[in-house]
């Protein structure tokens, strides 16, 4: 099995074996970072951020450089040819001969799929509008496997904005492949979309809906918290509902000792800082893992 | 006399029958039957076996496979009758295609296909009785009611 010169557009494009290969590679890199410190020397990654996402960009650029490769690129389209009206397909045709892989962040859904059709080099989707962000999903899977010692048959709760949060959509679809039991905690107005629930049913996944994380905290292995973007609501009517989606140390007292709290970060106030000191907090390890997972993806896609 | 033929008999051509009521007008638009010179007879809200149906008869006009696939998106149970000398000379059921290219534009205004010149493509899923089309690019799913023809 080889991922050489494959594109990474959506997690659904990867077989379960390919996912495992990426996670195993990331694990080796985490254990021995020096082993890959020059594995991509002479290779160039383009970091094309048509909208800003500093954290994702830094993580990719650090990953490439920690593998001995180099990085060119831009952040924000304001000063580039796309501001002058160039199409994405033209930009990709121009950039792809310069480099060995293109990391693409773009505000429009489907941009990465389109770019992959025009690029001779691997396209790595670093977020296409509200659609996909597969490296986030892979680092989440890696982190879950790391802290639970397995990926199969886990009980995973997702909390917060499950309607617009693309992170959650890709993650639950991936977890369904590993037989997870899923719990969706959100206000009614931010519930998991029907189309995703239909896909989960088709995949044979079991899931249930809840308003307050206290209902399920004692039975899950993972609490996956997400940020609720309050600007999505005009009025204050949702605010009252949100308390069930907020976490503090007190609410964790019935949790299993092995239960871990994750969050894609940045957090606002959905996880109070008193959780950080508990053994359950795992979100900073999760952020760190993004580096190893992205190193693994670059190494495999560039065939090193 | 067969109810199907009560609209107006045609000598040679094609009859699209068993179109769910309301979808006939969309198929007329889809096949661009308003503007070309074909003689067309349309029956709307006719009495069908189970429910009301629409019916389209086209004189001296025959459908391509691609056109029949498009009809299937709006009327998956439609039948195509070929008429020769006022008689039914053959019948076929429409087949729901697994994917459909070029015909529809993506209803998602933030989809990349709306701002780049690219051939649209939808995967077609049958969910129970209804048909869902999923954009190959933005991966969003739509009902056929959401779709507008590009043509
Ligand atoms: Zn689309």
Short mmCIF file of C-alpha atoms and ligand atoms in Angstrom, two decimals:
data_model
loop_
_atom_site.label_atom_id
_atom_site.label_comp_id
_atom_site.label_asym_id
_atom_site.label_seq_id
_atom_site.Cartn_x
_atom_site.Cartn_y
_atom_site.Cartn_z
CA UNK A 1 0.00 0.00 0.00
CA UNK A 2 1.35 3.40 -0.95
CA UNK A 3 -0.06 6.89 -0.67
CA UNK A 4 2.59 8.33 -2.97
CA UNK A 5 1.27 11.28 -5.00
CA UNK A 6 -2.26 10.63 -3.82
CA UNK A 7 -4.39 13.65 -2.97
CA UNK A 8 -5.88 14.13 0.46
CA UNK A 9 -9.17 15.88 -0.22
CA UNK A 10 -11.66 14.08 2.01
CA UNK A 11 -11.26 11.41 4.66
CA UNK A 12 -13.86 9.36 2.76
CA UNK A 13 -11.28 8.87 -0.03
CA UNK A 14 -9.04 6.88 2.34
CA UNK A 15 -9.47 3.19 3.03
CA UNK A 16 -9.39 2.06 6.64
CA UNK A 17 -5.95 0.53 5.99
CA UNK A 18 -4.68 3.82 4.61
CA UNK A 19 -5.93 5.62 7.71
CA UNK A 20 -4.10 3.09 9.88
CA UNK A 21 -0.92 3.55 7.84
CA UNK A 22 -1.02 7.32 8.43
CA UNK A 23 -1.66 6.87 12.17
CA UNK A 24 1.11 4.25 12.53
CA UNK A 25 3.56 6.48 10.67
CA UNK A 26 2.65 9.44 12.89
CA UNK A 27 3.17 7.29 15.98
CA UNK A 28 6.69 6.34 14.86
CA UNK A 29 7.51 9.98 14.14
CA UNK A 30 6.25 11.05 17.56
CA UNK A 31 8.42 8.41 19.26
CA UNK A 32 11.51 9.30 17.26
CA UNK A 33 11.24 12.72 15.56
CA UNK A 34 14.93 12.66 14.59
CA UNK A 35 14.35 9.63 12.37
CA UNK A 36 12.56 11.81 9.80
CA UNK A 37 14.48 15.06 10.22
CA UNK A 38 15.86 14.99 6.70
CA UNK A 39 13.51 12.60 4.97
CA UNK A 40 12.01 15.35 2.77
CA UNK A 41 15.19 17.27 2.07
CA UNK A 42 15.14 18.79 -1.39
CA UNK A 43 11.33 18.72 -1.48
CA UNK A 44 9.20 21.85 -1.58
CA UNK A 45 5.69 22.28 -0.18
CA UNK A 46 3.47 25.16 -1.33
CA UNK A 47 1.29 26.54 1.40
CA UNK A 48 -1.58 28.27 -0.44
CA UNK A 49 -3.93 29.92 2.02
CA UNK A 50 -6.64 31.79 0.14
CA UNK A 51 -8.11 32.66 3.53
CA UNK A 52 -6.17 33.01 6.76
CA UNK A 53 -5.80 30.16 9.23
CA UNK A 54 -2.62 30.82 11.10
CA UNK A 55 -2.68 27.75 13.30
CA UNK A 56 -3.20 25.26 10.48
CA UNK A 57 -0.61 27.00 8.31
CA UNK A 58 2.04 27.02 11.06
CA UNK A 59 1.40 23.37 11.80
CA UNK A 60 1.88 22.36 8.14
CA UNK A 61 4.92 24.56 7.65
CA UNK A 62 6.55 23.26 10.83
CA UNK A 63 5.78 19.68 9.76
CA UNK A 64 7.47 20.18 6.38
CA UNK A 65 10.52 21.85 7.88
CA UNK A 66 10.86 19.23 10.61
CA UNK A 67 11.11 16.66 7.82
CA UNK A 68 13.92 18.66 6.21
CA UNK A 69 11.82 20.10 3.40
CA UNK A 70 11.22 23.70 2.50
CA UNK A 71 8.13 25.83 2.15
CA UNK A 72 6.91 28.53 -0.22
CA UNK A 73 3.49 30.11 -0.17
CA UNK A 74 1.13 32.87 0.74
CA UNK A 75 -1.60 33.59 3.21
CA UNK A 76 -4.72 35.46 2.13
CA UNK A 77 -5.56 36.03 -1.47
CA UNK A 78 -5.64 39.81 -1.22
CA UNK A 79 -2.23 40.36 -2.78
CA UNK A 80 -2.18 37.44 -5.16
CA UNK A 81 -3.37 36.81 -8.68
CA UNK A 82 -6.72 35.54 -7.47
CA UNK A 83 -7.41 39.09 -6.25
CA UNK A 84 -6.84 40.09 -9.88
CA UNK A 85 -9.53 37.63 -10.94
CA UNK A 86 -7.48 34.51 -11.70
CA UNK A 87 -9.37 31.25 -11.35
CA UNK A 88 -8.25 28.65 -8.85
CA UNK A 89 -7.63 26.15 -11.64
CA UNK A 90 -5.20 28.56 -13.34
CA UNK A 91 -3.42 29.30 -10.04
CA UNK A 92 -2.96 25.57 -9.44
CA UNK A 93 -1.69 24.94 -12.96
CA UNK A 94 0.93 27.65 -12.44
CA UNK A 95 2.02 26.63 -8.93
CA UNK A 96 2.03 22.83 -9.22
CA UNK A 97 5.16 22.51 -11.42
CA UNK A 98 7.15 24.53 -8.84
CA UNK A 99 6.59 22.19 -5.93
CA UNK A 100 6.11 18.60 -4.73
CA UNK A 101 2.85 19.10 -2.83
CA UNK A 102 0.27 21.85 -2.38
CA UNK A 103 -1.47 22.51 0.91
CA UNK A 104 -4.67 24.35 0.05
CA UNK A 105 -6.98 26.39 2.23
CA UNK A 106 -9.82 28.05 0.34
CA UNK A 107 -13.14 29.64 1.34
CA UNK A 108 -15.21 27.76 -1.26
CA UNK A 109 -16.53 24.25 -0.80
CA UNK A 110 -15.16 21.81 -3.35
CA UNK A 111 -12.03 23.87 -4.07
CA UNK A 112 -9.66 21.06 -3.07
CA UNK A 113 -11.43 18.50 -5.28
CA UNK A 114 -11.24 20.92 -8.20
CA UNK A 115 -7.57 21.70 -7.51
CA UNK A 116 -6.74 17.99 -7.44
CA UNK A 117 -8.08 17.68 -10.98
CA UNK A 118 -5.71 20.35 -12.25
CA UNK A 119 -2.59 19.57 -10.24
CA UNK A 120 0.07 17.03 -11.19
CA UNK A 121 1.26 17.13 -7.58
CA UNK A 122 -0.46 15.97 -4.41
CA UNK A 123 -3.15 18.33 -3.10
CA UNK A 124 -3.67 18.37 0.66
CA UNK A 125 -6.96 19.92 1.69
CA UNK A 126 -6.42 22.22 4.67
CA UNK A 127 -10.08 23.27 4.73
CA UNK A 128 -12.48 23.99 1.85
CA UNK A 129 -15.21 26.31 3.09
CA UNK A 130 -17.58 24.49 5.40
CA UNK A 131 -16.86 21.15 3.75
CA UNK A 132 -13.78 19.14 4.81
CA UNK A 133 -10.56 19.39 6.79
CA UNK A 134 -9.16 15.85 6.64
CA UNK A 135 -5.87 16.46 8.47
CA UNK A 136 -7.89 17.66 11.48
CA UNK A 137 -9.89 14.43 11.36
CA UNK A 138 -6.72 12.35 11.15
CA UNK A 139 -5.09 14.11 14.07
CA UNK A 140 -8.31 13.61 16.05
CA UNK A 141 -8.31 9.89 15.25
CA UNK A 142 -4.62 9.68 16.16
CA UNK A 143 -5.25 11.40 19.48
CA UNK A 144 -8.24 9.20 20.32
CA UNK A 145 -6.24 6.06 19.54
CA UNK A 146 -3.29 7.34 21.56
CA UNK A 147 -5.23 8.10 24.73
CA UNK A 148 -7.56 5.07 24.58
CA UNK A 149 -5.08 2.54 23.14
CA UNK A 150 -7.62 1.62 20.47
CA UNK A 151 -10.03 3.07 17.92
CA UNK A 152 -12.63 0.32 17.85
CA UNK A 153 -15.98 0.38 19.66
CA UNK A 154 -15.40 3.55 21.68
CA UNK A 155 -18.11 5.73 23.19
CA UNK A 156 -17.61 9.24 21.87
CA UNK A 157 -19.67 12.35 22.68
CA UNK A 158 -19.55 15.47 20.51
CA UNK A 159 -20.63 18.69 22.17
CA UNK A 160 -21.52 22.14 20.86
CA UNK A 161 -22.12 23.36 17.34
CA UNK A 162 -22.82 20.11 15.54
CA UNK A 163 -24.72 21.80 12.73
CA UNK A 164 -22.04 24.03 11.21
CA UNK A 165 -18.92 22.42 12.69
CA UNK A 166 -17.33 20.61 9.76
CA UNK A 167 -14.77 19.07 12.14
CA UNK A 168 -17.57 17.08 13.76
CA UNK A 169 -19.11 15.90 10.49
CA UNK A 170 -15.92 14.34 9.14
CA UNK A 171 -14.97 12.94 12.54
CA UNK A 172 -18.27 11.12 13.16
CA UNK A 173 -18.23 9.65 9.65
CA UNK A 174 -14.72 8.34 10.29
CA UNK A 175 -15.57 7.04 13.78
CA UNK A 176 -18.59 5.21 12.39
CA UNK A 177 -16.16 3.08 10.37
CA UNK A 178 -14.56 2.00 13.64
CA UNK A 179 -17.85 1.00 15.26
CA UNK A 180 -18.12 3.93 17.66
CA UNK A 181 -21.22 4.60 19.77
CA UNK A 182 -21.91 8.32 19.30
CA UNK A 183 -23.64 10.88 21.54
CA UNK A 184 -24.62 14.29 20.12
CA UNK A 185 -24.99 17.05 22.70
CA UNK A 186 -26.20 20.41 21.37
CA UNK A 187 -29.03 22.92 21.53
CA UNK A 188 -31.79 21.90 19.14
CA UNK A 189 -30.91 24.73 16.76
CA UNK A 190 -27.37 23.36 16.36
CA UNK A 191 -28.15 19.64 16.06
CA UNK A 192 -26.28 17.25 13.79
CA UNK A 193 -27.71 17.68 10.24
CA UNK A 194 -30.11 15.06 8.92
CA UNK A 195 -27.87 14.26 5.93
CA UNK A 196 -25.03 13.25 8.28
CA UNK A 197 -27.39 11.19 10.44
CA UNK A 198 -28.64 9.40 7.30
CA UNK A 199 -25.06 8.51 6.37
CA UNK A 200 -24.38 7.24 9.89
CA UNK A 201 -27.50 5.05 9.79
CA UNK A 202 -26.40 3.67 6.46
CA UNK A 203 -23.02 2.83 8.02
CA UNK A 204 -24.81 1.04 10.86
CA UNK A 205 -23.68 3.47 13.56
CA UNK A 206 -25.60 3.90 16.82
CA UNK A 207 -26.15 7.45 18.06
CA UNK A 208 -28.41 9.49 20.34
CA UNK A 209 -29.24 13.17 20.95
CA UNK A 210 -28.85 15.04 24.23
CA UNK A 211 -29.18 18.60 25.54
CA UNK A 212 -26.76 18.39 28.47
CA UNK A 213 -23.39 16.65 28.63
CA UNK A 214 -24.13 15.65 32.24
CA UNK A 215 -26.54 13.03 30.82
CA UNK A 216 -23.70 11.08 29.21
CA UNK A 217 -20.45 12.09 30.94
CA UNK A 218 -20.30 8.92 33.06
CA UNK A 219 -20.41 6.51 30.11
CA UNK A 220 -18.13 7.99 27.43
CA UNK A 221 -14.45 7.51 26.60
CA UNK A 222 -14.10 10.84 24.80
CA UNK A 223 -15.79 14.21 25.27
CA UNK A 224 -15.14 16.11 22.05
CA UNK A 225 -15.93 19.75 22.80
CA UNK A 226 -16.41 22.39 20.08
CA UNK A 227 -16.71 26.13 20.04
CA UNK A 228 -20.12 27.68 19.53
CA UNK A 229 -19.81 30.72 17.36
CA UNK A 230 -22.24 33.07 19.03
CA UNK A 231 -22.15 35.40 16.03
CA UNK A 232 -24.19 32.77 14.21
CA UNK A 233 -27.23 33.81 16.25
CA UNK A 234 -28.97 37.11 15.87
CA UNK A 235 -30.82 37.02 19.16
CA UNK A 236 -30.05 35.72 22.62
CA UNK A 237 -32.58 32.89 22.56
CA UNK A 238 -29.98 30.15 22.19
CA UNK A 239 -27.82 31.45 25.01
CA UNK A 240 -29.99 29.91 27.71
CA UNK A 241 -29.63 26.48 26.10
CA UNK A 242 -25.86 26.56 26.02
CA UNK A 243 -25.15 25.62 29.64
CA UNK A 244 -25.46 21.92 28.73
CA UNK A 245 -22.58 22.40 26.27
CA UNK A 246 -20.20 24.01 28.77
CA UNK A 247 -17.65 22.02 30.72
CA UNK A 248 -16.00 22.63 34.09
CA UNK A 249 -14.11 20.40 36.51
CA UNK A 250 -17.20 19.89 38.71
CA UNK A 251 -19.10 18.25 35.80
CA UNK A 252 -16.29 15.71 35.40
CA UNK A 253 -16.61 14.07 38.80
CA UNK A 254 -18.62 11.09 37.47
CA UNK A 255 -16.41 10.53 34.44
CA UNK A 256 -14.44 7.31 33.95
CA UNK A 257 -10.79 7.80 34.99
CA UNK A 258 -9.69 7.01 31.43
CA UNK A 259 -12.06 9.53 29.86
CA UNK A 260 -10.32 12.30 27.90
CA UNK A 261 -11.55 15.75 26.84
CA UNK A 262 -10.64 16.94 23.35
CA UNK A 263 -11.17 20.26 21.54
CA UNK A 264 -9.90 21.41 18.11
CA UNK A 265 -8.96 24.78 19.68
CA UNK A 266 -9.09 27.71 19.96
CA UNK A 267 -11.56 27.47 22.81
CA UNK A 268 -13.51 30.43 24.11
CA UNK A 269 -15.41 29.68 27.30
CA UNK A 270 -16.86 26.21 26.65
CA UNK A 271 -14.07 24.56 28.69
CA UNK A 272 -13.28 26.43 31.88
CA UNK A 273 -9.59 26.57 32.75
CA UNK A 274 -10.06 24.46 35.90
CA UNK A 275 -10.45 21.45 33.57
CA UNK A 276 -6.85 21.97 32.34
CA UNK A 277 -5.44 20.67 35.64
CA UNK A 278 -7.45 17.44 35.61
CA UNK A 279 -6.15 14.20 34.11
CA UNK A 280 -9.02 14.35 31.64
CA UNK A 281 -7.68 17.35 29.71
CA UNK A 282 -6.07 16.24 26.47
CA UNK A 283 -6.59 19.16 24.06
CA UNK A 284 -3.05 20.49 24.15
CA UNK A 285 -1.63 17.03 23.39
CA UNK A 286 -4.17 16.91 20.57
CA UNK A 287 -2.85 20.19 19.11
CA UNK A 288 0.73 18.91 19.37
CA UNK A 289 -0.25 15.70 17.58
CA UNK A 290 -1.26 17.80 14.58
CA UNK A 291 2.45 18.21 13.88
CA UNK A 292 3.24 14.47 13.83
CA UNK A 293 0.18 13.59 11.79
CA UNK A 294 0.97 16.27 9.19
CA UNK A 295 4.60 15.09 9.07
CA UNK A 296 3.32 11.57 8.43
CA UNK A 297 0.98 12.75 5.66
CA UNK A 298 3.72 14.73 3.92
CA UNK A 299 6.17 11.85 4.21
CA UNK A 300 3.73 9.34 2.76
CA UNK A 301 2.31 11.56 0.01
CA UNK A 302 5.78 12.61 -1.11
CA UNK A 303 6.83 8.98 -1.18
CA UNK A 304 9.74 9.26 1.24
CA UNK B 1 -59.58 3.90 -25.72
CA UNK B 2 -56.47 3.89 -23.62
CA UNK B 3 -56.41 6.90 -21.27
CA UNK B 4 -52.78 7.44 -22.15
CA UNK B 5 -53.71 8.19 -25.69
CA UNK B 6 -56.64 10.45 -24.89
CA UNK B 7 -54.56 13.63 -25.20
CA UNK B 8 -53.96 13.55 -28.93
CA UNK B 9 -52.73 10.68 -31.00
CA UNK B 10 -49.39 11.11 -32.74
CA UNK B 11 -48.39 9.21 -35.83
CA UNK B 12 -44.71 8.69 -35.10
CA UNK B 13 -42.67 9.77 -32.14
CA UNK B 14 -42.26 9.33 -28.41
CA UNK B 15 -44.62 9.37 -25.44
CA UNK B 16 -43.28 9.91 -21.93
CA UNK B 17 -45.86 8.47 -19.58
CA UNK B 18 -46.23 8.07 -15.81
CA UNK B 19 -44.54 11.35 -14.96
CA UNK B 20 -45.55 12.37 -11.41
CA UNK B 21 -47.96 15.32 -11.61
CA UNK B 22 -46.02 18.57 -11.44
CA UNK B 23 -42.81 17.23 -12.97
CA UNK B 24 -44.01 17.37 -16.59
CA UNK B 25 -43.37 21.08 -16.91
CA UNK B 26 -39.83 20.61 -15.61
CA UNK B 27 -39.15 17.91 -18.15
CA UNK B 28 -40.43 20.15 -20.94
CA UNK B 29 -37.93 22.77 -19.81
CA UNK B 30 -35.15 20.23 -19.34
CA UNK B 31 -35.58 18.84 -22.86
CA UNK B 32 -36.01 22.36 -24.22
CA UNK B 33 -39.28 21.40 -25.87
CA UNK B 34 -40.61 24.96 -25.74
CA UNK B 35 -38.21 26.43 -28.21
CA UNK B 36 -37.58 23.81 -30.84
CA UNK B 37 -39.88 23.01 -33.68
CA UNK B 38 -41.19 19.69 -32.42
CA UNK B 39 -44.95 19.31 -32.16
CA UNK B 40 -45.61 18.54 -28.52
CA UNK B 41 -48.83 17.54 -26.76
CA UNK B 42 -48.90 17.78 -23.01
CA UNK B 43 -51.33 16.33 -20.52
CA UNK B 44 -51.10 17.63 -16.97
CA UNK B 45 -52.73 16.18 -13.85
CA UNK B 46 -54.26 13.26 -15.68
CA UNK B 47 -55.81 10.37 -13.83
CA UNK B 48 -53.21 7.66 -13.30
CA UNK B 49 -53.48 4.20 -11.79
CA UNK B 50 -52.29 5.28 -8.33
CA UNK B 51 -51.99 9.04 -8.51
CA UNK B 52 -52.22 12.00 -10.85
CA UNK B 53 -49.70 12.03 -13.63
CA UNK B 54 -48.33 14.16 -16.43
CA UNK B 55 -47.81 12.97 -19.99
CA UNK B 56 -45.76 14.32 -22.89
CA UNK B 57 -46.11 13.31 -26.54
CA UNK B 58 -43.54 14.44 -29.08
CA UNK B 59 -44.08 14.01 -32.76
CA UNK B 60 -41.16 12.71 -34.86
CA UNK B 61 -38.84 13.13 -31.92
CA UNK B 62 -36.76 10.47 -30.22
CA UNK B 63 -34.75 10.78 -27.01
CA UNK B 64 -31.07 10.13 -26.51
CA UNK B 65 -29.92 7.91 -23.64
CA UNK B 66 -28.61 11.01 -21.88
CA UNK B 67 -32.01 12.68 -22.12
CA UNK B 68 -33.74 9.60 -20.76
CA UNK B 69 -31.33 9.63 -17.79
CA UNK B 70 -32.21 13.25 -17.09
CA UNK B 71 -35.91 12.40 -17.15
CA UNK B 72 -35.23 9.71 -14.55
CA UNK B 73 -34.05 12.34 -12.06
CA UNK B 74 -37.52 13.93 -12.11
CA UNK B 75 -39.63 10.88 -12.85
CA UNK B 76 -37.92 7.66 -11.92
CA UNK B 77 -41.01 5.58 -12.71
CA UNK B 78 -41.69 7.14 -16.11
CA UNK B 79 -42.10 4.92 -19.16
CA UNK B 80 -41.02 5.81 -22.67
CA UNK B 81 -43.30 4.59 -25.47
CA UNK B 82 -42.12 4.61 -29.04
CA UNK B 83 -44.97 5.24 -31.50
CA UNK B 84 -44.94 4.05 -35.08
CA UNK B 85 -47.94 4.58 -37.33
CA UNK B 86 -50.21 5.40 -34.34
CA UNK B 87 -49.26 2.15 -32.58
CA UNK B 88 -46.99 1.55 -29.60
CA UNK B 89 -43.92 -0.01 -31.20
CA UNK B 90 -41.84 -0.47 -28.05
CA UNK B 91 -41.65 0.57 -24.42
CA UNK B 92 -38.86 1.14 -22.00
CA UNK B 93 -38.51 2.12 -18.37
CA UNK B 94 -36.20 4.93 -17.46
CA UNK B 95 -33.05 4.06 -15.53
CA UNK B 96 -31.83 6.25 -12.71
CA UNK B 97 -28.18 7.02 -13.57
CA UNK B 98 -25.43 6.66 -10.95
CA UNK B 99 -24.05 10.07 -11.83
CA UNK B 100 -25.11 12.99 -13.95
CA UNK B 101 -22.76 15.46 -15.61
CA UNK B 102 -23.11 18.94 -17.03
CA UNK B 103 -26.89 19.27 -16.90
CA UNK B 104 -27.46 20.94 -13.54
CA UNK B 105 -25.59 23.67 -11.74
CA UNK B 106 -24.88 23.23 -8.04
CA UNK B 107 -27.47 25.00 -5.84
CA UNK B 108 -24.83 25.73 -3.17
CA UNK B 109 -23.86 29.36 -3.82
CA UNK B 110 -20.51 28.84 -2.06
CA UNK B 111 -19.58 25.84 -4.22
CA UNK B 112 -16.39 26.29 -6.26
CA UNK B 113 -18.26 25.18 -9.42
CA UNK B 114 -20.28 28.39 -9.26
CA UNK B 115 -17.23 30.55 -9.85
CA UNK B 116 -15.01 28.37 -12.07
CA UNK B 117 -15.88 27.00 -15.47
CA UNK B 118 -16.04 23.32 -14.70
CA UNK B 119 -18.32 20.50 -15.78
CA UNK B 120 -20.74 19.92 -12.92
CA UNK B 121 -21.15 16.38 -11.69
CA UNK B 122 -23.54 14.84 -9.18
CA UNK B 123 -23.61 11.37 -7.72
CA UNK B 124 -27.17 10.06 -7.69
CA UNK B 125 -28.37 8.22 -4.58
CA UNK B 126 -31.75 6.62 -4.21
CA UNK B 127 -32.92 7.10 -0.63
CA UNK B 128 -36.12 5.11 -0.26
CA UNK B 129 -38.56 6.62 -2.75
CA UNK B 130 -36.71 9.85 -3.34
CA UNK B 131 -33.59 10.70 -5.27
CA UNK B 132 -30.74 12.71 -3.82
CA UNK B 133 -27.97 14.27 -5.88
CA UNK B 134 -24.62 14.88 -4.24
CA UNK B 135 -22.26 17.42 -5.77
CA UNK B 136 -18.89 15.82 -6.55
CA UNK B 137 -17.13 19.03 -5.47
CA UNK B 138 -18.82 20.55 -2.41
CA UNK B 139 -20.26 17.14 -1.36
CA UNK B 140 -23.61 18.71 -0.43
CA UNK B 141 -26.75 16.70 -1.20
CA UNK B 142 -29.83 18.04 -2.93
CA UNK B 143 -33.33 17.07 -3.78
CA UNK B 144 -34.28 17.32 -7.46
CA UNK B 145 -36.57 20.18 -6.45
CA UNK B 146 -33.46 22.25 -5.64
CA UNK B 147 -31.85 21.77 -9.01
CA UNK B 148 -32.00 24.20 -11.87
CA UNK B 149 -31.03 23.17 -15.34
CA UNK B 150 -27.93 24.83 -16.74
CA UNK B 151 -29.18 24.52 -20.30
ZN1 LIG C 1 -21.43 21.85 -5.25
#
